[in-house]
Tab-separated table of C-alpha atoms and ligand atoms in Angstrom:
chain	number	residue	atom	x	y	z
A	24	UNK	CA	-63.039	9.733	-3.166
A	25	UNK	CA	-59.494	10.784	-2.224
A	26	UNK	CA	-58.716	14.489	-2.024
A	27	UNK	CA	-56.623	14.446	-5.176
A	28	UNK	CA	-59.194	12.420	-7.073
A	29	UNK	CA	-61.820	14.973	-6.079
A	30	UNK	CA	-59.576	17.789	-7.338
A	31	UNK	CA	-58.986	15.966	-10.605
A	32	UNK	CA	-62.713	15.472	-11.003
A	33	UNK	CA	-63.273	19.179	-10.318
A	34	UNK	CA	-60.929	20.113	-13.180
A	35	UNK	CA	-62.683	17.681	-15.501
A	36	UNK	CA	-66.067	19.215	-14.669
A	37	UNK	CA	-64.800	22.804	-14.891
A	38	UNK	CA	-66.895	25.937	-14.563
A	39	UNK	CA	-68.262	27.424	-11.379
A	40	UNK	CA	-69.253	24.004	-9.990
A	41	UNK	CA	-65.741	22.634	-10.465
A	42	UNK	CA	-64.165	25.697	-8.935
A	43	UNK	CA	-66.455	25.610	-5.918
A	44	UNK	CA	-65.664	21.922	-5.339
A	45	UNK	CA	-61.981	22.742	-5.516
A	46	UNK	CA	-62.079	25.672	-3.176
A	47	UNK	CA	-63.955	23.509	-0.656
A	48	UNK	CA	-61.161	20.955	-0.666
A	49	UNK	CA	-58.341	23.504	-0.708
A	50	UNK	CA	-59.330	25.873	2.086
A	51	UNK	CA	-56.044	25.197	3.903
A	52	UNK	CA	-53.789	26.012	0.923
A	53	UNK	CA	-51.409	28.931	0.521
A	54	UNK	CA	-52.585	31.792	-1.711
A	55	UNK	CA	-51.703	31.268	-5.377
A	56	UNK	CA	-48.642	33.432	-6.223
A	57	UNK	CA	-49.301	36.355	-8.550
A	58	UNK	CA	-47.415	37.023	-11.771
A	59	UNK	CA	-44.891	39.525	-13.106
A	60	UNK	CA	-46.943	40.483	-16.158
A	61	UNK	CA	-46.366	39.563	-19.796
A	62	UNK	CA	-43.067	41.451	-20.009
A	63	UNK	CA	-41.779	39.716	-16.897
A	64	UNK	CA	-42.510	36.194	-18.162
A	65	UNK	CA	-40.352	34.302	-20.696
A	66	UNK	CA	-40.703	35.217	-24.367
A	67	UNK	CA	-40.958	31.480	-25.029
A	68	UNK	CA	-44.503	30.533	-24.102
A	69	UNK	CA	-43.249	26.948	-23.761
A	70	UNK	CA	-40.441	28.050	-21.409
A	71	UNK	CA	-41.662	25.710	-18.689
A	72	UNK	CA	-38.654	23.566	-17.788
A	73	UNK	CA	-37.078	26.018	-15.345
A	74	UNK	CA	-40.439	26.589	-13.683
A	75	UNK	CA	-41.658	23.079	-12.862
A	76	UNK	CA	-40.706	20.497	-10.250
A	77	UNK	CA	-38.062	17.889	-11.034
A	78	UNK	CA	-37.829	14.365	-9.665
A	79	UNK	CA	-34.798	12.911	-7.872
A	80	UNK	CA	-33.068	12.220	-11.194
A	81	UNK	CA	-33.701	15.754	-12.480
A	82	UNK	CA	-36.515	14.787	-14.867
A	83	UNK	CA	-39.023	17.588	-15.421
A	84	UNK	CA	-42.415	16.915	-13.856
A	85	UNK	CA	-45.271	18.541	-15.715
A	86	UNK	CA	-47.914	20.386	-13.689
A	87	UNK	CA	-50.455	18.021	-12.179
A	88	UNK	CA	-53.572	19.502	-13.781
A	89	UNK	CA	-53.916	20.535	-17.411
A	90	UNK	CA	-56.644	21.908	-19.649
A	91	UNK	CA	-56.729	22.342	-23.407
A	92	UNK	CA	-59.138	24.980	-24.739
A	93	UNK	CA	-59.786	24.829	-28.482
A	94	UNK	CA	-61.206	28.109	-29.791
A	95	UNK	CA	-62.351	29.476	-33.139
A	96	UNK	CA	-63.218	32.846	-34.628
A	97	UNK	CA	-66.956	32.933	-35.279
A	98	UNK	CA	-66.771	34.580	-38.730
A	99	UNK	CA	-64.864	34.007	-41.975
A	100	UNK	CA	-61.732	35.948	-42.799
A	101	UNK	CA	-58.967	37.403	-40.674
A	102	UNK	CA	-59.585	38.768	-37.184
A	103	UNK	CA	-59.918	42.505	-36.617
A	104	UNK	CA	-57.564	44.698	-34.649
A	105	UNK	CA	-60.289	44.894	-31.994
A	106	UNK	CA	-60.342	41.063	-31.751
A	107	UNK	CA	-56.568	41.131	-31.309
A	108	UNK	CA	-56.790	43.693	-28.506
A	109	UNK	CA	-59.462	41.606	-26.812
A	110	UNK	CA	-57.323	38.472	-26.850
A	111	UNK	CA	-54.214	40.394	-25.815
A	112	UNK	CA	-56.085	41.908	-22.855
A	113	UNK	CA	-57.210	38.507	-21.597
A	114	UNK	CA	-53.815	36.823	-21.983
A	115	UNK	CA	-51.892	39.743	-20.491
A	116	UNK	CA	-54.209	39.679	-17.480
A	117	UNK	CA	-53.354	35.997	-17.032
A	118	UNK	CA	-49.673	36.926	-16.714
A	119	UNK	CA	-50.552	39.534	-14.086
A	120	UNK	CA	-52.726	37.141	-12.155
A	121	UNK	CA	-50.458	34.092	-11.949
A	122	UNK	CA	-46.774	33.451	-11.299
A	123	UNK	CA	-45.047	31.682	-14.195
A	124	UNK	CA	-44.661	28.403	-12.369
A	125	UNK	CA	-46.313	25.110	-11.518
A	126	UNK	CA	-47.535	26.783	-8.314
A	127	UNK	CA	-49.086	29.602	-10.325
A	128	UNK	CA	-50.014	28.925	-13.927
A	129	UNK	CA	-48.111	27.935	-17.068
A	130	UNK	CA	-49.900	28.542	-20.327
A	131	UNK	CA	-49.517	29.048	-24.042
A	132	UNK	CA	-51.635	30.212	-26.960
A	133	UNK	CA	-51.049	28.536	-30.320
A	134	UNK	CA	-52.567	28.876	-33.795
A	135	UNK	CA	-53.429	26.325	-36.456
A	136	UNK	CA	-52.617	26.290	-40.182
A	137	UNK	CA	-56.364	26.859	-40.765
A	138	UNK	CA	-56.071	30.076	-38.770
A	139	UNK	CA	-53.182	31.356	-40.890
A	140	UNK	CA	-55.136	30.413	-44.037
A	141	UNK	CA	-57.540	33.217	-43.163
A	142	UNK	CA	-54.866	35.664	-44.328
A	143	UNK	CA	-53.456	36.186	-47.788
A	144	UNK	CA	-49.821	36.465	-46.745
A	145	UNK	CA	-47.656	33.392	-46.209
A	146	UNK	CA	-46.433	32.456	-42.769
A	147	UNK	CA	-43.047	34.127	-42.204
A	148	UNK	CA	-41.039	31.220	-40.860
A	149	UNK	CA	-37.570	30.075	-41.965
A	150	UNK	CA	-37.194	27.254	-44.517
A	151	UNK	CA	-36.491	24.698	-41.797
A	152	UNK	CA	-39.945	25.230	-40.215
A	153	UNK	CA	-43.116	23.628	-41.614
A	154	UNK	CA	-46.716	23.954	-40.415
A	155	UNK	CA	-48.874	21.789	-42.708
A	156	UNK	CA	-52.491	20.785	-42.149
A	157	UNK	CA	-52.684	17.649	-39.963
A	158	UNK	CA	-52.744	14.344	-41.804
A	159	UNK	CA	-52.891	10.593	-41.018
A	160	UNK	CA	-49.420	9.169	-40.413
A	161	UNK	CA	-50.363	5.503	-40.836
A	162	UNK	CA	-52.924	3.729	-43.064
A	163	UNK	CA	-55.142	2.900	-40.113
A	164	UNK	CA	-55.224	6.334	-38.490
A	165	UNK	CA	-58.681	7.865	-38.766
A	166	UNK	CA	-58.623	10.796	-36.364
A	167	UNK	CA	-60.817	13.824	-36.296
A	168	UNK	CA	-58.497	16.654	-37.241
A	169	UNK	CA	-58.424	19.648	-34.936
A	170	UNK	CA	-58.651	22.611	-37.281
A	171	UNK	CA	-59.971	25.104	-34.744
A	172	UNK	CA	-58.139	28.426	-34.939
A	173	UNK	CA	-56.465	28.489	-31.566
A	174	UNK	CA	-55.363	26.227	-28.760
A	175	UNK	CA	-54.873	27.638	-25.272
A	176	UNK	CA	-53.078	25.241	-22.946
A	177	UNK	CA	-53.270	25.807	-19.178
A	178	UNK	CA	-51.212	23.848	-16.642
A	179	UNK	CA	-50.831	24.115	-12.875
A	180	UNK	CA	-50.369	22.089	-9.729
A	181	UNK	CA	-53.181	24.209	-8.317
A	182	UNK	CA	-56.543	23.137	-9.686
A	183	UNK	CA	-58.165	26.223	-8.162
A	184	UNK	CA	-55.796	28.442	-10.198
A	185	UNK	CA	-56.421	26.468	-13.359
A	186	UNK	CA	-60.190	26.700	-12.994
A	187	UNK	CA	-60.310	30.353	-11.965
A	188	UNK	CA	-58.067	31.272	-14.918
A	189	UNK	CA	-60.335	29.353	-17.248
A	190	UNK	CA	-63.421	31.069	-15.884
A	191	UNK	CA	-61.908	34.494	-16.548
A	192	UNK	CA	-60.698	33.502	-20.031
A	193	UNK	CA	-64.148	32.193	-20.913
A	194	UNK	CA	-65.985	35.240	-19.588
A	195	UNK	CA	-67.634	33.460	-16.673
A	196	UNK	CA	-65.804	35.687	-14.171
A	197	UNK	CA	-64.270	39.118	-14.604
A	198	UNK	CA	-61.313	38.553	-12.344
A	199	UNK	CA	-58.897	35.818	-11.343
A	200	UNK	CA	-56.530	35.722	-8.370
A	201	UNK	CA	-57.378	39.340	-7.557
A	202	UNK	CA	-56.615	40.687	-11.051
A	203	UNK	CA	-59.447	42.080	-13.108
A	204	UNK	CA	-59.658	40.977	-16.723
A	205	UNK	CA	-60.399	43.770	-19.238
A	206	UNK	CA	-61.754	41.167	-21.672
A	207	UNK	CA	-62.299	37.443	-22.122
A	208	UNK	CA	-61.078	35.252	-24.969
A	209	UNK	CA	-64.728	34.505	-25.652
A	210	UNK	CA	-65.371	38.167	-26.483
A	211	UNK	CA	-63.522	37.396	-29.742
A	212	UNK	CA	-63.457	33.613	-30.022
A	213	UNK	CA	-65.893	30.764	-29.484
A	214	UNK	CA	-65.005	27.784	-27.342
A	215	UNK	CA	-65.085	24.753	-29.656
A	216	UNK	CA	-63.781	22.063	-27.343
A	217	UNK	CA	-62.444	21.608	-23.841
A	218	UNK	CA	-60.217	18.700	-22.809
A	219	UNK	CA	-58.562	17.986	-19.496
A	220	UNK	CA	-55.914	15.726	-18.072
A	221	UNK	CA	-53.388	15.085	-15.343
A	222	UNK	CA	-49.748	14.281	-14.770
A	223	UNK	CA	-49.624	12.736	-11.360
A	224	UNK	CA	-47.927	9.445	-10.423
A	225	UNK	CA	-50.563	7.255	-8.806
A	226	UNK	CA	-53.519	9.009	-10.371
A	227	UNK	CA	-53.767	6.546	-13.296
A	228	UNK	CA	-54.104	3.725	-10.749
A	229	UNK	CA	-56.745	5.630	-8.780
A	230	UNK	CA	-58.719	6.585	-11.877
A	231	UNK	CA	-58.467	3.190	-13.541
A	232	UNK	CA	-61.171	1.635	-11.381
A	233	UNK	CA	-63.772	3.995	-12.795
A	234	UNK	CA	-62.862	3.636	-16.440
A	235	UNK	CA	-64.404	1.347	-18.974
A	236	UNK	CA	-62.255	-1.531	-20.175
A	237	UNK	CA	-59.877	-1.802	-17.233
A	238	UNK	CA	-59.553	-5.399	-15.994
A	239	UNK	CA	-59.946	-6.491	-12.356
A	240	UNK	CA	-57.955	-6.402	-10.181
A	241	UNK	CA	-56.709	-2.973	-11.177
A	242	UNK	CA	-53.408	-3.721	-12.952
A	243	UNK	CA	-52.042	-0.148	-13.190
A	244	UNK	CA	-49.038	0.144	-10.811
A	245	UNK	CA	-49.761	2.437	-7.879
A	246	UNK	CA	-46.808	4.730	-8.573
A	247	UNK	CA	-47.094	4.963	-12.369
A	248	UNK	CA	-47.678	8.332	-14.014
A	249	UNK	CA	-48.896	6.560	-17.165
A	250	UNK	CA	-51.906	4.263	-17.533
A	251	UNK	CA	-49.588	1.882	-19.371
A	252	UNK	CA	-47.565	1.456	-16.210
A	253	UNK	CA	-44.209	3.180	-16.668
A	254	UNK	CA	-42.607	6.601	-16.529
A	255	UNK	CA	-41.765	8.603	-19.628
A	256	UNK	CA	-40.080	11.843	-20.564
A	257	UNK	CA	-36.587	11.169	-19.228
A	258	UNK	CA	-34.517	14.313	-19.462
A	259	UNK	CA	-31.922	12.668	-21.698
A	260	UNK	CA	-34.642	11.595	-24.136
A	261	UNK	CA	-36.194	15.018	-24.496
A	262	UNK	CA	-35.255	17.899	-26.767
A	263	UNK	CA	-34.199	21.016	-24.906
A	264	UNK	CA	-36.304	24.156	-25.213
A	265	UNK	CA	-33.389	25.697	-27.143
A	266	UNK	CA	-33.492	22.858	-29.658
A	267	UNK	CA	-37.190	23.353	-30.469
A	268	UNK	CA	-37.024	27.151	-30.748
A	269	UNK	CA	-37.590	28.693	-34.175
A	270	UNK	CA	-34.317	30.417	-35.019
A	271	UNK	CA	-35.152	33.542	-36.974
A	272	UNK	CA	-37.845	35.773	-38.397
A	273	UNK	CA	-40.781	37.342	-36.563
A	274	UNK	CA	-41.668	34.023	-34.934
A	275	UNK	CA	-38.157	33.432	-33.569
A	276	UNK	CA	-38.342	31.905	-30.066
A	277	UNK	CA	-41.676	30.361	-31.011
A	278	UNK	CA	-42.072	26.653	-31.816
A	279	UNK	CA	-44.487	24.216	-33.404
A	280	UNK	CA	-46.828	21.994	-31.448
A	281	UNK	CA	-48.528	18.786	-32.486
A	282	UNK	CA	-51.308	17.599	-30.186
A	283	UNK	CA	-52.797	14.146	-30.508
A	284	UNK	CA	-55.295	12.377	-28.303
A	285	UNK	CA	-54.862	8.613	-28.037
A	286	UNK	CA	-57.387	6.222	-26.537
A	287	UNK	CA	-55.675	3.343	-24.738
A	288	UNK	CA	-56.960	-0.230	-24.672
A	289	UNK	CA	-55.759	-1.183	-21.231
A	290	UNK	CA	-57.642	-4.483	-20.950
A	291	UNK	CA	-55.582	-5.926	-23.765
A	292	UNK	CA	-52.347	-4.180	-22.778
A	293	UNK	CA	-52.484	-5.797	-19.358
A	294	UNK	CA	-54.490	-8.889	-20.290
A	295	UNK	CA	-52.681	-10.177	-23.351
A	296	UNK	CA	-49.088	-9.981	-22.213
A	297	UNK	CA	-46.850	-10.264	-19.202
A	298	UNK	CA	-44.646	-7.550	-17.761
A	299	UNK	CA	-41.557	-8.558	-19.746
A	300	UNK	CA	-43.529	-8.290	-22.951
A	301	UNK	CA	-44.815	-4.880	-21.927
A	302	UNK	CA	-41.231	-3.727	-21.319
A	303	UNK	CA	-40.272	-5.086	-24.753
A	304	UNK	CA	-43.103	-3.292	-26.468
A	305	UNK	CA	-42.821	0.041	-24.701
A	306	UNK	CA	-39.005	0.277	-24.478
A	307	UNK	CA	-37.180	-2.480	-26.408
A	308	UNK	CA	-36.580	-6.249	-26.259
A	309	UNK	CA	-33.057	-5.415	-25.053
A	310	UNK	CA	-34.547	-3.644	-22.033
A	311	UNK	CA	-36.438	-6.822	-21.120
A	312	UNK	CA	-33.555	-9.211	-21.854
A	313	UNK	CA	-31.146	-7.110	-19.789
A	314	UNK	CA	-33.683	-6.597	-16.993
A	315	UNK	CA	-33.095	-2.869	-17.277
A	316	UNK	CA	-36.482	-1.632	-16.054
A	317	UNK	CA	-37.382	-2.052	-12.398
A	318	UNK	CA	-40.931	-1.239	-11.311
A	319	UNK	CA	-42.195	1.742	-13.273
A	320	UNK	CA	-38.668	2.551	-14.497
A	321	UNK	CA	-37.473	5.137	-11.992
A	322	UNK	CA	-34.192	3.193	-11.774
A	323	UNK	CA	-33.364	4.344	-15.315
A	324	UNK	CA	-32.545	7.765	-13.855
A	325	UNK	CA	-32.521	10.583	-16.371
A	326	UNK	CA	-32.177	8.505	-19.553
A	327	UNK	CA	-34.104	5.496	-20.827
A	328	UNK	CA	-30.904	4.019	-22.253
A	329	UNK	CA	-32.634	3.458	-25.589
A	330	UNK	CA	-29.715	4.650	-27.707
A	331	UNK	CA	-28.012	1.248	-27.452
A	332	UNK	CA	-30.960	-0.366	-29.195
A	333	UNK	CA	-31.685	1.932	-32.107
A	334	UNK	CA	-29.887	-0.134	-34.721
A	335	UNK	CA	-31.298	-3.492	-33.696
A	336	UNK	CA	-34.999	-3.039	-34.530
A	337	UNK	CA	-34.979	-5.544	-37.387
A	338	UNK	CA	-32.697	-7.951	-35.530
A	339	UNK	CA	-34.958	-7.778	-32.447
A	340	UNK	CA	-38.036	-8.379	-34.594
A	341	UNK	CA	-36.594	-11.662	-35.848
A	342	UNK	CA	-35.113	-12.740	-32.530
A	343	UNK	CA	-37.954	-11.806	-30.154
A	344	UNK	CA	-40.960	-11.414	-32.457
A	345	UNK	CA	-41.540	-7.986	-30.917
A	346	UNK	CA	-40.107	-4.483	-31.216
A	347	UNK	CA	-40.171	-1.529	-28.848
A	348	UNK	CA	-42.116	1.721	-29.158
A	349	UNK	CA	-39.312	3.917	-27.817
A	350	UNK	CA	-36.736	2.035	-29.860
A	351	UNK	CA	-38.582	2.582	-33.145
A	352	UNK	CA	-39.489	6.199	-32.526
A	353	UNK	CA	-36.104	7.261	-31.162
A	354	UNK	CA	-34.403	6.189	-34.405
A	355	UNK	CA	-35.675	9.314	-36.135
A	356	UNK	CA	-35.695	11.485	-33.045
A	357	UNK	CA	-32.038	12.515	-33.189
A	358	UNK	CA	-30.184	15.422	-34.783
A	359	UNK	CA	-26.771	14.995	-36.375
A	360	UNK	CA	-25.140	15.136	-32.933
A	361	UNK	CA	-27.469	12.503	-31.484
A	362	UNK	CA	-29.662	14.917	-29.503
A	363	UNK	CA	-33.478	14.463	-29.376
A	364	UNK	CA	-35.625	16.641	-31.659
A	365	UNK	CA	-39.001	16.367	-29.915
A	366	UNK	CA	-39.966	17.777	-26.541
A	367	UNK	CA	-42.843	15.490	-25.536
A	368	UNK	CA	-45.151	16.864	-22.878
A	369	UNK	CA	-47.829	14.228	-22.740
A	370	UNK	CA	-50.317	13.768	-19.928
A	371	UNK	CA	-53.127	11.348	-19.174
A	372	UNK	CA	-56.850	11.930	-19.339
A	373	UNK	CA	-60.020	10.280	-18.093
A	374	UNK	CA	-62.367	12.595	-20.015
A	375	UNK	CA	-65.565	10.764	-20.916
A	376	UNK	CA	-64.495	7.934	-18.574
A	377	UNK	CA	-62.058	6.662	-21.188
A	378	UNK	CA	-58.330	6.251	-20.557
A	379	UNK	CA	-56.574	8.441	-23.093
A	380	UNK	CA	-53.311	10.270	-23.494
A	381	UNK	CA	-53.046	13.887	-24.627
A	382	UNK	CA	-49.814	14.018	-26.567
A	383	UNK	CA	-48.511	17.540	-27.094
A	384	UNK	CA	-45.091	17.459	-28.722
A	385	UNK	CA	-42.957	20.525	-29.368
A	386	UNK	CA	-40.391	20.598	-32.147
A	387	UNK	CA	-38.892	23.243	-34.371
A	388	UNK	CA	-40.826	21.959	-37.356
A	389	UNK	CA	-43.905	19.745	-37.772
A	390	UNK	CA	-42.114	17.582	-40.354
A	391	UNK	CA	-39.811	16.389	-37.560
A	392	UNK	CA	-42.845	15.165	-35.614
A	393	UNK	CA	-44.245	13.434	-38.694
A	394	UNK	CA	-40.963	11.659	-39.413
A	395	UNK	CA	-40.716	10.375	-35.842
A	396	UNK	CA	-44.360	9.237	-35.801
A	397	UNK	CA	-43.903	7.408	-39.125
A	398	UNK	CA	-40.820	5.720	-37.754
A	399	UNK	CA	-43.092	4.269	-35.042
A	400	UNK	CA	-44.843	2.330	-37.831
A	401	UNK	CA	-41.878	-0.059	-37.844
A	402	UNK	CA	-42.386	-1.023	-41.481
A	403	UNK	CA	-38.905	-2.567	-41.638
A	404	UNK	CA	-39.768	-4.826	-38.692
A	405	UNK	CA	-42.990	-6.000	-40.376
A	406	UNK	CA	-41.018	-6.833	-43.498
A	407	UNK	CA	-38.452	-8.819	-41.518
A	408	UNK	CA	-40.823	-11.324	-39.889
A	409	UNK	CA	-44.508	-12.292	-39.979
A	410	UNK	CA	-44.504	-12.178	-36.164
A	411	UNK	CA	-44.491	-8.373	-36.283
A	412	UNK	CA	-47.471	-6.988	-38.143
A	413	UNK	CA	-48.775	-3.524	-38.860
A	414	UNK	CA	-50.201	-3.245	-35.352
A	415	UNK	CA	-49.313	-6.556	-33.713
A	416	UNK	CA	-46.150	-7.013	-31.625
A	417	UNK	CA	-45.166	-3.673	-33.107
A	418	UNK	CA	-44.487	-1.496	-30.092
A	419	UNK	CA	-47.728	-0.251	-28.549
A	420	UNK	CA	-49.646	0.265	-31.792
A	421	UNK	CA	-52.135	-2.501	-30.977
A	422	UNK	CA	-53.190	-0.685	-27.825
A	423	UNK	CA	-53.446	2.972	-28.801
A	424	UNK	CA	-55.976	4.635	-31.112
A	425	UNK	CA	-55.685	8.149	-32.420
A	426	UNK	CA	-58.876	10.144	-31.875
A	427	UNK	CA	-57.703	13.707	-32.576
A	428	UNK	CA	-54.697	15.383	-34.144
A	429	UNK	CA	-53.957	19.088	-34.595
A	430	UNK	CA	-50.885	21.108	-35.541
A	431	UNK	CA	-50.178	24.595	-34.227
A	432	UNK	CA	-47.626	27.383	-34.211
A	433	UNK	CA	-46.745	28.636	-30.728
A	434	UNK	CA	-45.673	32.248	-31.345
A	435	UNK	CA	-43.327	34.108	-29.019
A	436	UNK	CA	-45.249	35.678	-26.134
A	437	UNK	CA	-45.143	39.140	-27.733
A	438	UNK	CA	-47.044	37.807	-30.801
A	439	UNK	CA	-49.432	35.445	-29.054
A	440	UNK	CA	-52.616	37.492	-29.593
A	441	UNK	CA	-54.161	36.515	-32.957
A	442	UNK	CA	-50.885	37.055	-34.868
A	443	UNK	CA	-50.716	37.956	-38.538
A	444	UNK	CA	-48.666	35.557	-40.689
A	445	UNK	CA	-45.951	38.164	-41.217
A	446	UNK	CA	-45.787	38.932	-37.507
A	447	UNK	CA	-46.441	42.642	-37.948
A	448	UNK	CA	-49.375	42.439	-35.596
A	449	UNK	CA	-52.004	44.168	-37.688
B	19	LIG	C1	-50.366	6.179	-25.268
B	19	LIG	C2	-49.380	6.543	-26.030
B	19	LIG	C3	-47.925	6.552	-25.644
B	19	LIG	C4	-47.306	6.116	-24.507
B	19	LIG	C5	-47.928	5.439	-23.296
B	19	LIG	C6	-45.887	6.387	-24.670
B	19	LIG	C7	-44.926	6.075	-23.745
B	19	LIG	C8	-43.564	6.143	-23.987
B	19	LIG	C9	-42.526	5.648	-23.105
B	19	LIG	C10	-42.764	4.972	-21.750
B	19	LIG	C11	-41.338	5.885	-23.686
B	19	LIG	C12	-39.952	5.539	-23.146
B	19	LIG	C13	-39.438	6.550	-22.177
B	19	LIG	C14	-39.171	7.917	-22.746
B	19	LIG	O1	-38.174	8.144	-23.436
B	19	LIG	O2	-40.007	8.807	-22.521
B	19	LIG	C15	-41.602	6.548	-24.939
B	19	LIG	C16	-40.658	6.957	-25.818
B	19	LIG	C17	-40.909	7.678	-26.971
B	19	LIG	N1	-42.148	8.030	-27.467
B	19	LIG	FE1	-43.904	7.482	-26.701
B	19	LIG	N2	-45.706	7.005	-25.879
B	19	LIG	C18	-46.917	7.119	-26.502
B	19	LIG	C19	-47.147	7.668	-27.740
B	19	LIG	C20	-46.202	8.262	-28.524
B	19	LIG	C21	-46.476	8.939	-29.758
B	19	LIG	C22	-47.859	9.121	-30.399
B	19	LIG	C23	-45.311	9.412	-30.241
B	19	LIG	C24	-45.207	10.206	-31.505
B	19	LIG	C25	-44.187	10.669	-32.098
B	19	LIG	C26	-44.268	9.014	-29.294
B	19	LIG	C27	-42.923	9.302	-29.399
B	19	LIG	C28	-41.951	8.777	-28.595
B	19	LIG	C29	-40.540	8.939	-28.837
B	19	LIG	C30	-39.885	9.719	-29.957
B	19	LIG	C31	-39.885	8.209	-27.833
B	19	LIG	C32	-38.383	7.986	-27.692
B	19	LIG	C33	-37.659	9.106	-27.049
B	19	LIG	C34	-36.209	9.067	-27.447
B	19	LIG	O3	-35.923	9.612	-28.523
B	19	LIG	O4	-35.378	8.478	-26.752
B	19	LIG	N3	-44.864	8.331	-28.275
B	19	LIG	N4	-42.955	6.693	-25.088
């Protein structure tokens, strides 16, 4: 096992065993930088862009290791002030322990509509912000909905930091990175689910050999960050953090977060079609016809160039018998000035030895996410030609299967501990 595969495996295992395996492999590493405390870190819990690496084209590179902790209050009704203090203590300690960076730890705490339903008051967000219960966004979607109360997202290039932070949050250790934790999240909340993943070019290729349903020889390009073989998240195709920020009210500077988990059927993705067809289905037929994507797509720079192809979905369906995923989705992913609405921060996972994608997306309002996801259904393309069907030749829909979906509000940092719906804090 390569060093980085071993570290990835350690994060997937978690707990004391995972941490020990990590520390063994990392004994030559620099100490993990400590933090400036909650007041010294950005009010936007999703304020990550200025604190991560960028590639040569300036595209943001998410931290290599990521963990999603889904947590719920054990009893009915709203949390107590003591619960709130407990959660605040644990999260504030995290900001003391770790620098706000990919070399330290980036994190956020978010809350579901089911959590806010515990209170009588309505959620105090402006009219342009919605936070509904999660719902299917196509006839064939049959996910398990994530209605746990809270989602804590941890991300770092340092797996030892990620695991030690998790141990302290879950009450398995009383300190992390030299900072003692006055409380653990699990003193107030129960851990309902734990999911892990990675954002690391090359790792999908390395992992693919161990996963079920990956054909031989391993078809995942060695430098791809995605199992499906390309790069994603070009800077020009992402909303800015400003664009996704809630504008006013107590939750100003917060945002909404949709998190899906998608199983990928790689045997068919690689087995049923050639590279040109994969480019057509992931980007657009125009990308294939114009030979715009070299290798995994690094040559595209900081923009996928999809904007040229937004109006030709129906035309492409009839001409090529295929339409592109990015092309369909991007149609509804623009504000009046043509700027993207969604900040997609997806990363891959091999949890349970299945290739899947965790798809967190930040946007000012959940209805924006829903509109973009529905636009991926490409109904107009299916109506234009029998060659494009609900899930066939229709972007990547034939190859991805939604297993989980949850919606959350990411409050500003100052309200991140079990907030009340009116943001008064008690
Ligand atoms: C396994 C699942 C998925 C994979 C492998 C994938 C991959 C990609 C790739 C390679 C691109 C083109 C490059 C880029 O702009 O980032 C793209 C674009 C896009 N994807 Fe996905 N994606 C997946 C699922 C989803 C889902 C579930 C949504 C839900 C809304 C989505 C929304 C978008 C949007 C909106 C764009 C276009 C960005 C723009 O506006 O220009 N993707 N995706």
